[in-house]
Every structure is written in structure tokens, then in C-alpha cells.
XYZ file of C-alpha atoms in Angstrom:
683
model
C -29.314 -21.719 4.618
C -27.377 -25.020 4.293
C -26.756 -26.350 0.930
C -26.730 -30.121 0.238
C -23.885 -31.429 2.181
C -21.238 -33.745 0.980
C -21.028 -37.137 2.571
C -18.750 -37.164 5.645
C -15.679 -39.270 5.223
C -12.486 -37.298 6.408
C -11.396 -34.591 4.101
C -8.239 -34.445 1.972
C -5.664 -31.747 2.176
C -3.102 -31.407 -0.492
C -1.936 -27.836 -0.272
C 1.849 -27.974 -0.537
C 3.486 -27.666 -4.054
C 4.963 -31.048 -5.151
C 6.498 -32.305 -8.371
C 3.674 -33.451 -10.713
C 4.382 -37.103 -10.512
C 4.296 -37.038 -6.627
C 1.139 -35.016 -6.767
C -0.634 -37.634 -9.050
C 0.592 -40.488 -6.816
C -0.479 -38.790 -3.607
C -3.896 -37.885 -4.998
C -4.438 -41.357 -6.033
C -3.391 -42.773 -2.681
C -5.663 -40.386 -0.867
C -8.666 -41.657 -2.815
C -7.755 -45.271 -2.100
C -7.201 -44.698 1.573
C -10.816 -44.189 2.536
C -12.024 -40.727 1.294
C -14.827 -42.624 -0.702
C -17.134 -45.450 0.325
C -16.991 -48.724 -1.645
C -19.752 -47.609 -4.124
C -18.197 -44.293 -4.638
C -14.709 -45.700 -5.130
C -15.874 -48.130 -7.790
C -17.470 -45.396 -9.811
C -14.602 -43.016 -9.465
C -11.777 -45.434 -10.461
C -13.637 -47.303 -13.077
C -12.014 -47.870 -16.631
C -15.324 -48.132 -18.418
C -15.601 -45.650 -21.172
C -19.242 -44.800 -20.730
C -20.598 -44.558 -17.232
C -23.907 -43.584 -15.630
C -23.810 -43.110 -11.891
C -27.219 -43.191 -10.295
C -26.704 -41.238 -7.084
C -29.492 -41.500 -4.543
C -30.389 -38.514 -2.524
C -27.706 -37.598 0.005
C -25.345 -40.067 -1.413
C -22.442 -37.701 -2.293
C -22.885 -37.307 -6.141
C -20.870 -34.058 -6.161
C -18.021 -35.832 -4.250
C -17.964 -38.491 -6.780
C -17.712 -36.388 -9.861
C -15.082 -34.131 -8.117
C -13.050 -37.071 -7.134
C -13.440 -38.553 -10.755
C -11.697 -35.437 -12.115
C -8.947 -35.648 -9.562
C -8.497 -39.234 -10.276
C -8.221 -38.767 -14.071
C -5.512 -36.097 -13.343
C -3.778 -38.544 -11.098
C -3.807 -40.990 -13.930
C -1.995 -38.628 -16.135
C -4.945 -37.266 -18.243
C -4.165 -33.745 -19.285
C -6.330 -31.090 -17.634
C -7.158 -29.492 -20.913
C -8.763 -32.760 -22.292
C -11.386 -32.928 -19.428
C -14.762 -31.199 -19.970
C -17.005 -30.720 -17.007
C -20.614 -29.650 -17.662
C -22.909 -28.573 -14.922
C -26.116 -26.498 -14.435
C -24.801 -23.570 -12.432
C -21.601 -21.602 -12.650
C -21.395 -21.833 -8.818
C -21.486 -25.729 -8.803
C -18.644 -25.710 -11.448
C -16.552 -23.304 -9.519
C -16.912 -25.250 -6.240
C -16.098 -28.672 -7.971
C -13.032 -27.350 -9.691
C -11.915 -25.616 -6.627
C -11.943 -28.897 -4.797
C -10.151 -30.592 -7.601
C -7.425 -27.996 -7.355
C -7.187 -28.498 -3.602
C -6.813 -32.250 -4.172
C -4.275 -32.050 -7.014
C -2.653 -28.703 -7.139
C -3.747 -28.552 -10.723
C -4.997 -25.034 -11.455
C -8.663 -25.044 -12.115
C -8.399 -22.739 -15.041
C -6.663 -25.540 -16.953
C -9.964 -27.635 -16.975
C -12.852 -26.582 -19.287
C -15.810 -26.426 -16.943
C -18.983 -24.510 -16.471
C -22.700 -24.499 -17.478
C -23.879 -25.734 -20.903
C -24.516 -22.127 -21.797
C -20.946 -21.126 -20.808
C -19.336 -23.973 -22.682
C -21.519 -23.082 -25.750
C -20.468 -19.616 -25.615
C -16.754 -20.409 -25.354
C -16.854 -22.313 -28.707
C -19.318 -20.043 -30.488
C -16.824 -17.195 -30.157
C -14.619 -19.299 -32.509
C -17.173 -21.067 -34.667
C -20.295 -18.748 -34.904
C -19.453 -17.630 -38.404
C -20.084 -21.260 -39.619
C -23.935 -20.806 -38.835
C -24.241 -17.190 -40.080
C -23.369 -15.229 -37.136
C -20.264 -13.044 -36.670
C -17.914 -14.034 -33.773
C -18.539 -10.755 -31.963
C -22.269 -11.491 -31.402
C -24.119 -9.948 -28.610
C -25.750 -12.069 -25.910
C -29.142 -10.596 -24.822
C -30.810 -11.251 -21.443
C -34.406 -12.303 -20.815
C -35.536 -8.748 -20.608
C -33.943 -7.650 -23.847
C -35.226 -10.694 -25.578
C -38.815 -9.832 -24.394
C -38.428 -6.368 -25.649
C -37.353 -7.640 -29.204
C -40.289 -9.998 -29.205
C -42.610 -7.226 -28.260
C -41.306 -5.267 -31.353
C -41.707 -8.184 -33.854
C -45.226 -9.149 -32.187
C -46.554 -5.486 -32.644
C -45.646 -5.830 -36.455
C -47.835 -8.762 -36.942
C -51.189 -7.591 -38.378
C -53.403 -9.197 -35.585
C -56.202 -7.340 -33.814
C -55.251 -8.474 -30.323
C -58.527 -7.233 -28.913
C -60.479 -9.651 -31.148
C -58.248 -12.677 -30.935
C -56.590 -14.266 -27.861
C -52.982 -13.949 -28.796
C -49.824 -14.763 -26.584
C -47.855 -12.062 -25.010
C -44.134 -11.463 -25.789
C -43.319 -13.263 -22.675
C -45.471 -16.438 -23.475
C -44.049 -16.335 -27.173
C -40.674 -16.654 -25.743
C -41.592 -19.530 -23.564
C -43.223 -21.311 -26.545
C -40.169 -20.811 -28.627
C -37.825 -21.974 -25.786
C -39.758 -25.195 -25.166
C -39.951 -25.806 -28.823
C -36.149 -25.768 -29.384
C -35.267 -27.451 -26.114
C -37.627 -30.337 -26.297
C -37.661 -30.844 -30.079
C -41.417 -30.438 -30.249
C -43.084 -28.552 -33.077
C -45.352 -25.620 -32.429
C -48.226 -27.883 -33.470
C -47.373 -30.384 -30.782
C -47.010 -27.615 -28.245
C -50.376 -26.137 -28.998
C -52.084 -29.542 -28.457
C -50.395 -30.506 -25.172
C -49.499 -27.064 -23.516
C -51.350 -24.123 -25.195
C -54.600 -25.278 -26.686
C -56.076 -21.989 -26.188
C -53.912 -20.580 -29.013
C -54.683 -23.332 -31.522
C -56.666 -21.017 -33.724
C -53.737 -18.540 -34.153
C -50.803 -21.026 -34.689
C -49.818 -19.619 -38.086
C -49.577 -16.038 -36.803
C -47.598 -17.395 -33.769
C -45.113 -19.097 -36.184
C -44.724 -15.908 -38.182
C -43.853 -13.902 -35.114
C -41.402 -16.369 -33.794
C -39.799 -16.713 -37.282
C -39.452 -12.988 -37.518
C -37.956 -13.007 -34.050
C -35.343 -15.571 -35.005
C -34.561 -13.588 -38.277
C -34.278 -10.245 -36.371
C -31.730 -11.690 -33.986
C -29.670 -13.019 -36.802
C -29.730 -9.739 -38.690
C -28.754 -7.865 -35.545
C -26.214 -10.454 -34.606
C -27.840 -11.206 -31.258
C -28.109 -14.471 -29.415
C -30.413 -15.271 -26.509
C -29.626 -17.858 -23.867
C -31.302 -20.608 -25.840
C -29.255 -19.765 -28.817
C -26.113 -20.481 -26.870
C -27.256 -24.114 -26.723
C -28.952 -24.623 -30.097
C -26.215 -22.759 -32.103
C -23.497 -24.747 -30.440
C -25.407 -27.943 -31.347
C -25.722 -26.862 -34.914
C -21.968 -26.277 -35.067
C -21.471 -29.903 -33.850
C -24.009 -31.485 -36.114
C -23.862 -29.446 -39.290
C -19.992 -28.915 -39.589
C -18.050 -32.070 -39.313
C -14.635 -30.447 -39.378
C -15.399 -28.183 -36.469
C -17.190 -31.051 -34.652
C -14.003 -33.216 -35.118
C -11.822 -30.474 -33.774
C -14.014 -29.798 -30.744
C -14.754 -33.349 -29.851
C -11.271 -34.551 -30.433
C -10.022 -32.147 -27.910
C -11.606 -33.996 -24.979
C -10.751 -37.399 -23.758
C -13.334 -37.278 -20.882
C -16.759 -35.559 -20.921
C -18.283 -35.437 -17.381
C -21.874 -34.195 -16.627
C -23.532 -33.210 -13.372
C -27.264 -33.620 -12.646
C -27.779 -35.518 -15.896
C -31.495 -36.049 -15.021
C -32.177 -32.380 -15.640
C -30.709 -32.214 -19.098
C -33.015 -31.351 -22.074
C -32.861 -32.924 -25.438
C -30.499 -30.291 -26.801
C -28.161 -30.755 -23.961
C -28.214 -34.616 -24.360
C -27.398 -34.283 -28.078
C -24.579 -31.910 -27.224
C -23.090 -34.306 -24.745
C -23.215 -37.124 -27.286
C -21.653 -35.021 -29.988
C -18.735 -33.816 -27.630
C -17.915 -37.295 -26.717
C -18.143 -38.666 -30.237
C -14.476 -38.888 -31.011
C -13.007 -40.352 -27.857
C -16.246 -41.853 -26.638
C -15.639 -41.370 -22.970
C -18.587 -39.871 -21.064
C -19.226 -39.934 -17.279
C -22.601 -38.648 -16.139
C -24.135 -38.409 -12.602
C -27.685 -38.013 -11.707
C -30.705 -39.301 -9.956
C -33.729 -40.358 -11.994
C -35.859 -40.143 -8.842
C -35.169 -36.377 -8.653
C -36.171 -35.408 -12.112
C -38.747 -32.840 -11.572
C -38.182 -30.146 -14.176
C -40.301 -31.265 -17.238
C -42.055 -27.893 -17.138
C -38.691 -26.346 -17.948
C -38.048 -28.591 -20.828
C -35.877 -31.175 -18.897
C -36.329 -34.699 -20.309
C -36.726 -37.524 -17.731
C -36.079 -39.993 -20.641
C -32.393 -38.825 -21.026
C -31.163 -40.546 -17.920
C -33.635 -43.487 -18.283
C -32.376 -43.969 -22.028
C -28.895 -43.642 -21.282
C -28.070 -47.271 -21.662
C -29.697 -47.401 -25.164
C -27.975 -44.045 -26.284
C -24.759 -45.603 -25.007
C -25.145 -49.362 -25.525
C -22.018 -50.485 -23.732
C -22.691 -48.207 -20.718
C -21.872 -49.336 -17.149
C -24.197 -48.321 -14.468
C -23.063 -47.584 -10.943
C -25.438 -46.922 -7.877
C -24.703 -44.777 -4.921
C -27.028 -45.891 -2.092
C -25.265 -44.882 1.219
C -27.253 -41.731 2.481
C -25.322 -39.431 4.766
C -28.300 -37.021 5.329
C -31.305 -38.716 6.835
C -32.275 -41.136 9.566
C -33.113 -44.725 8.839
C -36.796 -44.028 9.377
C -36.970 -41.167 6.918
C -35.179 -43.385 4.344
C -37.562 -46.241 4.808
C -40.392 -43.924 3.840
C -38.427 -42.576 0.998
C -37.582 -45.977 -0.428
C -41.156 -46.921 -0.319
C -42.253 -43.951 -2.361
C -40.011 -45.120 -5.223
C -40.545 -48.786 -4.765
C -42.304 -49.176 -8.189
C -39.408 -47.982 -10.439
C -37.785 -50.426 -12.833
C -35.235 -52.671 -11.155
C -32.170 -51.327 -12.983
C -33.023 -47.803 -11.546
C -34.088 -48.810 -8.064
C -31.974 -47.538 -5.154
C -32.415 -48.689 -1.640
C -30.882 -45.778 0.342
C -29.081 -46.878 3.552
C -28.598 -44.576 6.393
C -25.299 -43.618 8.199
C -27.206 -41.570 10.805
C -28.386 -43.567 13.995
C -32.253 -44.368 14.344
C -34.705 -41.765 15.446
C -38.397 -41.073 15.419
C -40.736 -42.174 12.560
C -41.956 -39.471 10.192
C -45.388 -38.089 11.135
C -48.499 -37.732 9.206
C -50.917 -35.055 10.462
C -54.613 -34.400 9.593
C -55.620 -30.833 10.418
C -59.071 -29.529 10.337
C -58.164 -26.741 7.793
C -55.314 -24.615 6.425
C -55.482 -22.277 9.332
C -55.130 -25.073 11.873
C -52.295 -26.487 9.784
C -50.542 -23.187 9.919
C -51.024 -23.018 13.677
C -49.552 -26.478 14.159
C -46.426 -25.661 12.071
C -46.032 -22.474 14.055
C -46.137 -24.037 17.329
C -44.026 -27.055 16.374
C -41.374 -24.756 15.021
C -41.264 -23.026 18.444
C -41.044 -26.341 20.063
C -38.280 -27.473 17.930
C -36.302 -24.240 18.651
C -36.709 -25.110 22.202
C -35.242 -28.471 21.779
C -32.141 -26.807 20.399
C -32.884 -26.783 16.550
C -31.934 -23.292 15.150
C -34.579 -21.629 12.946
C -32.307 -21.929 9.765
C -32.347 -25.752 10.304
C -36.268 -25.789 9.781
C -37.717 -25.898 6.349
C -41.344 -25.784 5.374
C -42.108 -27.135 1.742
C -45.110 -26.950 -0.302
C -46.188 -27.585 -4.023
C -47.316 -24.042 -4.865
C -46.802 -20.651 -3.302
C -50.596 -20.338 -2.608
C -50.018 -23.069 -0.008
C -48.092 -20.690 2.095
C -50.505 -17.851 2.501
C -51.996 -19.030 5.939
C -48.645 -20.094 7.136
C -46.927 -16.729 6.311
C -49.575 -14.944 8.382
C -49.374 -17.277 11.226
C -45.642 -17.021 11.386
C -45.834 -13.346 11.358
C -48.304 -13.213 14.185
C -46.105 -15.434 16.248
C -43.009 -13.332 15.504
C -41.065 -16.173 13.765
C -38.684 -14.686 11.186
C -38.908 -16.549 7.869
C -37.803 -16.230 4.311
C -39.186 -17.501 0.985
C -36.554 -19.526 -0.799
C -36.033 -18.778 -4.548
C -39.340 -16.957 -4.890
C -41.750 -14.394 -3.822
C -44.211 -14.310 -0.968
C -47.742 -15.205 -2.090
C -48.952 -11.668 -1.942
C -45.967 -10.374 -3.850
C -46.465 -12.455 -7.042
C -47.116 -10.654 -10.182
C -50.705 -11.943 -10.874
C -51.791 -11.355 -7.224
C -50.518 -7.828 -7.315
C -52.124 -7.221 -10.720
C -55.646 -8.110 -9.347
C -54.994 -6.329 -6.099
C -54.163 -3.173 -8.281
C -57.647 -3.072 -9.514
C -59.054 -3.112 -6.133
C -56.574 -0.336 -5.122
C -57.766 1.870 -7.974
C -61.331 1.264 -6.915
C -60.644 2.124 -3.233
C -58.390 5.062 -4.101
C -58.594 6.264 -7.665
C -55.615 8.599 -7.022
C -53.306 5.708 -6.513
C -51.231 6.349 -9.556
C -48.952 3.383 -9.210
C -51.969 0.985 -9.130
C -53.670 2.878 -11.967
C -50.526 2.629 -14.113
C -50.189 -0.988 -13.390
C -53.825 -1.733 -14.462
C -53.414 0.425 -17.711
C -50.181 -1.559 -18.560
C -52.327 -4.751 -18.890
C -54.299 -3.371 -21.709
C -53.331 -4.658 -25.146
C -51.642 -2.196 -27.511
C -51.536 0.572 -24.859
C -47.995 1.795 -24.657
C -46.103 3.733 -21.864
C -46.588 7.112 -23.645
C -50.304 6.586 -23.774
C -50.443 5.600 -20.088
C -48.614 8.841 -19.298
C -51.139 11.017 -21.098
C -53.995 9.123 -19.418
C -52.555 9.696 -15.996
C -51.727 13.360 -16.654
C -55.339 13.915 -17.554
C -56.807 11.787 -14.739
C -54.909 12.634 -11.651
C -55.834 16.291 -11.562
C -59.558 15.469 -11.786
C -61.864 15.753 -9.006
C -62.974 12.140 -9.519
C -60.319 10.327 -11.479
C -62.155 7.054 -11.823
C -65.414 8.677 -13.016
C -63.211 10.736 -15.528
C -61.797 7.394 -16.904
C -65.131 5.485 -17.065
C -66.863 8.562 -18.718
C -64.605 7.864 -21.942
C -62.327 10.720 -21.065
C -59.195 8.466 -21.117
C -59.947 5.846 -23.735
C -60.220 8.752 -26.341
C -56.575 9.361 -25.790
C -55.710 6.008 -27.523
C -56.367 4.765 -31.020
C -57.318 1.513 -32.764
C -56.945 -1.706 -30.704
C -55.591 0.261 -27.832
C -58.767 2.320 -27.536
C -60.965 -0.894 -27.667
C -58.857 -2.318 -24.829
C -59.184 0.776 -22.700
C -63.001 0.870 -23.349
C -63.273 -2.659 -22.033
C -61.463 -1.648 -18.872
C -63.640 1.346 -18.418
C -66.685 -0.869 -18.646
C -65.236 -3.300 -15.979
C -64.612 -0.390 -13.658
C -68.205 0.929 -14.038
C -69.419 -2.506 -13.025
C -66.990 -2.699 -10.078
C -67.926 0.760 -9.013
C -71.679 -0.184 -8.996
C -70.914 -3.369 -7.024
C -69.000 -1.563 -4.416
C -71.839 0.942 -3.987
C -74.125 -2.030 -3.407
C -71.767 -3.262 -0.786
C -70.213 -6.159 -2.560
C -67.424 -8.079 -0.692
C -63.861 -8.004 -1.750
C -64.100 -11.727 -2.931
C -66.904 -10.680 -5.247
C -64.876 -7.825 -6.693
C -61.805 -10.144 -7.141
C -63.914 -12.622 -9.066
C -65.517 -10.054 -11.154
C -61.865 -8.622 -12.093
C -60.711 -12.050 -13.080
C -63.892 -13.131 -15.048
C -64.306 -9.921 -17.103
C -60.795 -8.922 -17.657
C -57.802 -10.539 -16.123
C -58.431 -14.158 -17.148
C -57.625 -13.320 -20.780
C -54.503 -11.598 -19.568
C -53.478 -14.798 -17.729
C -54.142 -16.952 -20.796
C -52.030 -14.875 -23.079
C -49.203 -14.314 -20.598
C -48.532 -17.289 -18.524
C -47.986 -20.950 -19.412
C -49.203 -22.048 -15.937
C -52.388 -19.724 -16.327
C -54.594 -22.464 -14.685
C -52.432 -22.506 -11.430
C -52.349 -18.828 -11.363
C -56.103 -18.648 -11.660
C -56.414 -21.013 -8.685
C -54.134 -18.661 -6.781
C -56.558 -15.846 -7.399
C -59.441 -17.981 -6.161
C -57.508 -18.598 -3.115
C -57.013 -14.828 -2.769
C -60.743 -14.275 -3.054
C -61.394 -16.978 -0.384
C -58.801 -15.471 1.927
C -60.341 -11.898 1.484
C -63.523 -13.247 3.003
C -62.114 -12.744 6.378
C -62.377 -8.953 5.945
C -65.537 -7.007 6.203
C -64.529 -4.209 3.869
C -62.324 -3.534 0.811
C -60.409 -0.985 2.727
C -59.475 -3.418 5.607
C -58.483 -6.164 3.180
C -56.223 -3.746 1.154
C -54.657 -2.502 4.492
C -53.736 -6.311 5.293
C -52.268 -6.762 1.882
C -50.168 -3.653 2.116
C -48.875 -4.498 5.559
C -47.933 -8.002 4.423
C -46.122 -6.548 1.415
C -44.100 -3.815 3.047
C -43.621 -5.038 6.650
C -42.838 -8.773 6.825
C -41.929 -10.711 9.871
C -38.482 -10.960 8.589
C -38.316 -7.120 8.687
C -40.327 -6.774 12.015
C -37.922 -9.034 13.809
C -34.795 -8.079 11.906
C -32.497 -7.926 15.074
C -33.580 -11.338 16.228
C -33.371 -12.686 12.632
C -29.773 -11.403 12.447
C -28.887 -13.505 15.696
C -30.717 -16.760 15.048
C -31.681 -16.643 11.225
C -35.071 -17.615 9.673
C -37.256 -20.530 8.966
C -37.162 -21.394 5.180
C -40.338 -21.491 3.225
C -40.025 -23.016 -0.179
C -41.829 -24.743 -2.993
C -40.410 -28.293 -3.410
C -38.842 -27.314 -6.703
C -36.820 -24.679 -5.248
C -35.718 -26.892 -2.338
C -33.998 -29.433 -4.530
C -30.358 -29.638 -3.430
C -30.968 -28.189 0.140
C -31.468 -29.955 3.419
C -32.758 -29.089 6.935
C -32.862 -30.972 10.201
C -36.563 -30.746 10.480
C -38.863 -30.485 7.353
C -42.578 -29.939 7.205
C -44.369 -30.767 3.921
C -47.775 -29.077 4.072
C -50.936 -29.403 2.014
C -50.305 -33.083 1.371
C -53.759 -33.565 0.124
C -54.922 -35.533 -2.910
C -55.397 -33.045 -5.666
C -52.668 -30.734 -4.480
C -49.806 -33.175 -4.443
C -50.220 -34.897 -6.808
C -51.964 -32.017 -8.491
C -55.379 -32.828 -9.872
C -54.415 -31.641 -13.319
C -51.729 -34.380 -13.330
C -54.007 -37.366 -12.386
C -55.036 -38.405 -15.902
C -51.355 -38.266 -17.330
C -49.222 -41.174 -16.118
C -46.037 -39.371 -16.902
C -47.006 -36.255 -14.965
C -48.391 -38.354 -12.156
C -44.924 -40.040 -11.766
C -43.131 -36.724 -11.882
C -45.436 -35.747 -8.924
C -44.309 -38.743 -7.117
C -40.645 -37.766 -7.679
C -41.591 -34.467 -6.376
C -42.714 -35.991 -3.124
C -39.583 -38.031 -3.032
C -37.408 -34.813 -3.308
C -39.437 -33.114 -0.503
C -39.137 -36.176 1.796
C -35.371 -36.603 1.276
C -34.550 -32.950 2.384
C -35.051 -33.996 6.014
C -32.272 -35.047 8.275
C -33.939 -35.942 11.594
C -37.570 -34.781 11.658
C -40.264 -35.145 8.914
C -43.930 -33.984 9.249
C -46.359 -34.482 6.489
C -49.521 -32.528 7.025
C -52.840 -31.891 5.227
C -56.105 -29.960 5.750
C -59.107 -32.154 6.029
C -61.203 -29.287 4.833
C -60.740 -26.590 2.256
C -62.896 -23.468 1.815
C -63.873 -23.626 -1.950
C -65.820 -20.495 -1.906
C -69.407 -21.705 -2.227
C -68.966 -24.877 -0.224
C -66.542 -26.763 2.050
C -64.525 -29.370 0.288
C -63.283 -32.563 2.105
C -59.742 -33.729 1.448
C -58.149 -37.017 1.388
C -54.467 -37.435 2.181
C -52.279 -37.729 -0.843
C -52.446 -40.910 -2.628
C -48.670 -41.150 -2.351
C -49.281 -41.260 1.547
C -52.052 -43.823 1.297
C -49.810 -46.090 -0.790
C -46.999 -46.172 2.137
C -47.063 -49.086 4.465
C -48.739 -47.989 7.823
C -45.482 -48.914 9.666
C -43.491 -46.269 7.757
C -45.031 -43.329 9.769
C -46.934 -42.296 12.867
C -50.413 -40.843 12.281
C -51.945 -37.961 14.239
C -55.056 -35.827 14.185
C -54.298 -32.313 15.215
C -56.882 -30.771 17.648
C -56.570 -27.382 19.293
C -58.701 -26.648 22.406
C -59.006 -22.980 21.646
C -59.637 -20.981 18.400
C -56.627 -20.276 16.298
C -57.098 -16.613 16.816
C -57.000 -15.808 13.172
C -58.707 -12.485 13.150
C -60.405 -10.226 10.700
C -61.225 -6.571 10.693
């Protein structure tokens, strides 16, 4: 899959070893000879001490920050006095490798990497100042979750009587609190209102987790940021030594920084005061991870004498696509507005397509993919983007039926997501009580039921003539004690109800909704921050299951789509011509394709209906749309289903308000109609 391409001016080659003075002179000469456009050159060569480069999509931001480092070296700045902060180690290595190619200065002499890497480097020297020893151990997400499970279990709370967050969600709460500067009280109000009644207990568990890490000399990933910031803010001598080392601090993707990272950058640049950040406020789409959109918008107030440069020459998209993209962001403040200008020649206008329903939309995309391939556009140059993974369900099936290889970028197929597999596991046990894997998965969702108890239960159930009846008749719950037994009794009660429903001929959709209502909804609430979206996924699963006449046929389809995907079925073809990319818009940031489909562009989906009453969330949804549009190089298709099966009724959809706000001249409008049935079958 192609990554975001740098803009296309001729490359520089400085391979031969030369005396340092000649290298510096030559590097500077190459920059001035046309490797950069005028806007890029102005930003790279500025003498202003504090700089914000607003880099529009496809405008070569990575090139600018790379050449800025090369330019500083050409000016005689010592490599060890330059700090380059990025969000991925891969990006840091790529930029520093290019700097080395330009200047012959070894990349190892420049301090560069992720914020976590930089924090780790200095904590190995200064951790003792904040109570840790320098030989601390870094724990990954899995180890952190296990430690949180331990301290959570020690809290005297009856988890069967009170809704209490899982270890996973407790870690998320703690991470959001430290990275956004919000208190637990604030988080409860705005993000986790379902836990407002147990906030004191939550605070005690998180405090115990923090104390246990310190006692055992452990740091999680967030600690690498927060502990480093503590060194910089609480210990002036250390801060002076660290900050004084760097004459220039450079930051990539500044719009994605959180509060801790922004404060760290300010502290690191405190002595010499030279900071150079590159970002695009229009592509700030990660608030749910703790990123602060305000960091880039407030840069000028944080650094009052800051100089702002804009990069508006786009090397990716056609003028018609950029015209639409510019219209999306027309309402931003003047000082941040960027009017992207194309280098590519004119081409067709973007298309807005109204489809009858999601299946017809999937059929349109499938047939258009085949048409584009016939026109000479390879499958890897085609991307299909959507807001949520549930938007991909019908499309995945349509592509599979058409034999079109595809891959899910940065995520799982809809049917492979944890919450979907969890609910399917209940149905699998109902259909085949000897499915030990599914039974174990269900039992693992019970509060206060550990792995040893699950082993004892399965050892008792599997040899039985009727394992499910053995379980529901209180044979298994008796193997647990206390809260664990209560949880198992609730599960047994649910299975008795499900079994009765099945005997009466209940449809798979009814069984799915019963599982969610009686048991799984509370599991979602205590486990996932985005529980509402995941519950919507499960309703989509229930609606989809209505295509199948029996539970067995539905489970067979699910199993086939888990174990035998189009990518596997056509592996030989895929090896030769690659695959179409399916991706959420969040995962697609930084990528580009020749042709891009943005599907389910209905109001209430993008923007999501839960964001409509919050102006800040609504604007982030607008930026999400902008990111999707600016992934396209030559062809852009925006589609939406006019009708959605909502279970008990058929809902009528309007196109996204973001499309309705666009001038009619910015796109071609079509209504998709097929003369024959799409052929989507059931069993």
C-alpha cells in the first residue's frame, strides 16, 4: 500500500564523502537550487526562532521538516543539538535517513524518535529524581492490564451488584486523565457517566495501580511521557541541563500532540527557545486518543512571537478534488485557512451517489472497482473508506462474492472484532454445546471467574451427554464461589431463556438481541470506552442475520467469513496484482490512493449522530471528512444508502450535511439503479 508520497521536485543525491565545509555548502546550494517550492523554501530557511508550519494535505510536510534539519546542519548547527520528535519510530528513521543522504551527517548523531523514545532516553539518567531507579522496567499494554486486574480484584467491590469498569477500561480512564489533564470527575461527566456512582472506588484502584508500579519499579507507556515531564517541571537543574543541550527542537504532526506532549516541547525549548513544528489543523482527528486540537490552534498564544508559514501546493490530487476539499474547510479562521492548489492536471469532478440501500452501495463499489481495474488502475491503488468497521460488512461480502482480493488496513474485519465474536460465541454454544472454545470465551466474560474455575467447569461439562443442560441445571455455577457464582448463575439463566427461544423457533436476530439485552450490554459498558458504537455494531449484526433462515446457516456464514476470506481464496491472484484497501478514515490518515470511495456518507453516520449536539465533536467529524477526501489522487466517489434496515422499520437517510453544504458545482450527482437483483443470497 502506498504511503503518503513526498512532493515531486527532483531528488537530491549527496553520497560521496566530502570535507564538512563542502558538505554544508553543497547541502545549502541544493536546497536553494529548486528542491523545494517557494513556500517550502521560506519555511525551511527562516531565521525565526519559533515557527508553525501549517501544511495542507499532500503539500510535502515531511519534506519540509527533513530539509529543515539538513539546512540547520548546513548552517553549522551541531547534530547533537538538534531534537526531532515524531509519532512513529518509522517516521523518525525515514526522515533521519534522508537527512544523512543529503548531508552525510550520520543519523545517530541527531536525537530523534517518538516522544516515548525521547522520554525513555532521559529517564534512564534522571528517573531517580522522581522516585524510580534508573533500571526501571517498561511494561507493555498486556502486562499493564494484568497488573490492573490484580489491584482491581483487591478492591472490596461486589462487581455483580455494581457496574464497575474492567481493567482495560480503568487503564483507558487513567491514560486519558494523565494525557488530557482532566480529573476523574471530569472524565465521568463527559466520557463515562455510567460509572459516576463508583468514582471513589475507581480512584482508589487507579491510585493502587500507580503505587504498585512505583513499588515494583515499573513504567507503562504513559509513564514515559508523564515522568519525563515531571523531571522537566519539578527539577530545574535537570531541566536546564536537558533543555540547554538542544538549540533546535523540531516536531512532526503537531496537531496530534496531547497536553503532556505540548508541555514537554515547551519545556525542552525553554533555554534556547527555538522550536519548529509542522502540522495541519484540518487533519486533527484523534481527540478520542487524547490528542488536543487546541495545541496547534493555540501555538501563537503559547509562543507569542511565533511565525506561521503555510504550505498550500498539493502534489497529490486533481484540481477538482482540491476544490471540494477547500470547500469543506471554508469556515475555519482566516489565519488557519489553506487554499490547496493542484500540480496535477484537471480531471473529472468527484461523484456523489445515492444508492437504494447498503447492499446496492456495495454492489456499486464492487462493479466500479472492476471497471477501474479494466481502465488500468491496479487494485492496490483503490481504497474504500468508512467511519466505522460495521460500514464494511455488506461490502466485504460483495467483494468476496466477486472474487476481488481485499485487505483491512490497520484493523479487523467486522466479523472478527472482539465484541462481535463475543456475541457469536453465545450462539455457537447454543447451536453446539460441545464447542469448547466458544464456551470458554463466554465463561471468560463472567465477573470474578478466573481461568482455573473455567477449566474446572469445562472438565465437568464436556463429557456430559448434554453439556448445556448440565450447565443450566446449576452443575457448573456450584464450582465457583461468591461473586463468581452469582455471575455464572446469571449466565445459566440466560442460556435457559435462549434455549427456550430456540425451541420455539426464534430467529438469530432475536437471539442476538436477547444476549445483548440480558448479559452483554453490561459487559460492553464496563469494558469499552466506545460501548455505544459497539452496541450499534451488534444491532447491525442482528439485522444482517435476518438474511438467514436458521441459526446454523448464520453461524456457517460467519465461520466461512472468518476462516476463508477473499484475500485467502484468491491468494495467487492477490500475490500478482495486490488487493483493494478497506479502511476506517482514522486508519487511512497519511495514505493515498488513485481512486477513493467514501461510503455510508449519510447524515447520522458521518457526522455521527452522537456528535451533532457538540460543536467541537461536529467540527472533528468535518475534519474527518476532509481527511477522507484528500486521500484521493484522481477519482473520488462519495456514496450513501438512502434506506437503512433499522430492525423494526426502514429508516430513510439524507446525505451527510457536509455534502449538503458543498456548492453543487463541486461534484457530479448520480442515483444508482440496478436493473437486476443484486444477488445477495440467504440460506
